[in-house]
Amino acid sequence: MAKYWLSTISLQNFEIDRANDFYIAGFEERHLKKVIQVEAGDRFAYYVKGKGFGLVCTILDRCYLSWKPIWQGGIFPCRFERHCELVMPSGKFLHPRSILSQLSFVPPYLKSGNRWGLAFHSNLRLITESDFQVIEDEMRRLAPRCV
């Protein structure tokens, strides 16, 4: 049974991923306990720091380790091959503010005011299928373009 994940990434590394057709995802070694839970068929939504949601994809295989530099700010050796299903056009993102009230992983005290961004500080977390569906549906509504 597929699991649903939310990953946070910098804009610079998101654009590096875009240039590589979003084929590989990488995570720091400190996330290994979470990363080894990811399986083929799991689905990911990507939040780009300070921008919004930009990508929905499916993982193709279990993680592997590689120290080949790809991204800025680190090696991110825990890697997956992935299939991009939906990507927002360059420079466009789904701002989470528009769907905060529907996301169960965002605590109520963060849903109002300017502290909502704290809900997206975790680099990798499990989310519910319904939260994932809210994100994916709204991205499709705004930019129904698949890669």
Coordinates of C-alpha atoms in Angstrom, one line a residue, residues 25-136:
A25 CA 15.5 12.7 -5.3
G26 CA 18.2 13.0 -2.7
F27 CA 18.1 13.3 1.1
E28 CA 20.7 13.8 3.8
E29 CA 22.0 10.9 5.8
R30 CA 20.4 12.2 8.9
H31 CA 17.0 11.3 7.3
L32 CA 18.0 7.7 6.8
K33 CA 15.5 6.3 9.3
K34 CA 12.7 7.9 7.3
V35 CA 14.2 7.2 3.9
I36 CA 14.4 3.5 4.4
Q37 CA 10.6 3.4 5.0
V38 CA 10.0 4.7 1.4
E39 CA 9.1 2.1 -1.1
A40 CA 8.4 1.9 -4.8
G41 CA 4.9 3.3 -5.5
D42 CA 5.0 5.8 -2.6
R43 CA 4.0 9.3 -3.7
F44 CA 5.7 12.5 -2.9
A45 CA 4.6 16.2 -2.9
Y46 CA 7.4 18.7 -2.9
Y47 CA 7.2 22.1 -1.1
V48 CA 9.7 24.6 -2.3
K49 CA 10.9 26.8 0.6
G50 CA 9.3 30.2 0.6
K51 CA 7.4 29.5 -2.6
G52 CA 4.9 26.7 -2.5
F53 CA 4.1 23.2 -3.8
G54 CA 5.8 22.5 -7.1
L55 CA 6.0 18.8 -7.8
V56 CA 4.1 15.5 -7.4
C57 CA 5.9 12.3 -8.2
T58 CA 6.0 8.5 -7.6
I59 CA 9.0 6.7 -6.3
L60 CA 10.2 3.9 -8.6
D61 CA 12.5 1.9 -6.4
R62 CA 14.0 1.5 -2.9
C63 CA 16.7 4.0 -1.9
Y64 CA 20.3 3.7 -2.8
L65 CA 23.4 5.5 -1.8
S66 CA 25.5 7.7 -4.0
W67 CA 28.0 10.5 -3.2
K68 CA 28.0 12.0 -6.7
P69 CA 27.4 15.8 -6.3
I70 CA 24.2 17.0 -7.9
W71 CA 22.7 19.6 -5.6
Q72 CA 23.8 22.7 -3.8
G73 CA 24.4 22.7 0.0
G74 CA 25.3 19.0 0.3
I75 CA 25.7 15.6 -1.3
F76 CA 22.3 14.2 -0.2
P77 CA 23.5 10.6 -0.7
C78 CA 20.2 8.8 0.1
R79 CA 18.6 8.7 -3.3
F80 CA 15.5 7.5 -5.2
E81 CA 14.6 7.3 -8.8
R82 CA 11.2 8.9 -9.3
H83 CA 8.6 9.5 -12.0
C84 CA 7.3 13.1 -12.2
E85 CA 3.5 13.1 -12.5
L86 CA 2.8 16.8 -12.1
V87 CA 5.0 19.9 -12.1
M88 CA 4.1 23.5 -11.8
P89 CA 5.4 25.7 -14.6
S90 CA 8.7 27.4 -14.0
G91 CA 8.2 30.3 -11.6
K92 CA 4.7 29.2 -10.5
F93 CA 3.8 27.4 -7.3
L94 CA 0.7 26.4 -5.3
H95 CA 0.9 28.7 -2.3
P96 CA -0.1 26.6 0.7
R97 CA -2.1 29.4 2.3
S98 CA -5.0 28.6 -0.1
I99 CA -5.3 25.1 1.2
L100 CA -4.1 25.3 4.9
S101 CA -7.6 24.9 6.3
Q102 CA -7.8 21.5 4.6
L103 CA -4.5 20.1 5.6
S104 CA -4.6 17.9 8.8
F105 CA -0.8 18.0 9.4
V106 CA -0.9 21.8 9.9
P107 CA -1.8 22.5 13.6
P108 CA -4.7 24.8 14.1
Y109 CA -2.6 27.5 15.8
L110 CA -0.5 27.7 12.6
K111 CA -3.4 28.0 10.2
S112 CA -4.0 31.7 11.0
G113 CA -1.5 34.5 11.1
N114 CA 2.0 34.4 9.6
R115 CA 3.4 31.3 11.3
W116 CA 2.0 28.8 8.9
G117 CA 5.4 28.3 7.3
L118 CA 6.6 26.4 10.4
A119 CA 4.4 23.5 9.3
F120 CA 6.8 23.0 6.3
H121 CA 10.2 23.1 8.1
S122 CA 10.5 19.3 8.2
N123 CA 12.5 18.0 5.2
L124 CA 10.6 14.7 5.0
R125 CA 7.4 13.6 6.6
L126 CA 4.5 11.2 6.2
I127 CA 1.2 12.8 5.4
T128 CA -2.3 11.3 5.0
E129 CA -3.6 10.3 1.7
S130 CA -6.4 12.9 2.0
D131 CA -3.8 15.7 2.6
F132 CA -1.8 14.5 -0.4
Q133 CA -5.0 14.5 -2.5
V134 CA -5.8 18.1 -1.5
I135 CA -2.4 19.2 -2.6
E136 CA -2.4 17.2 -5.9

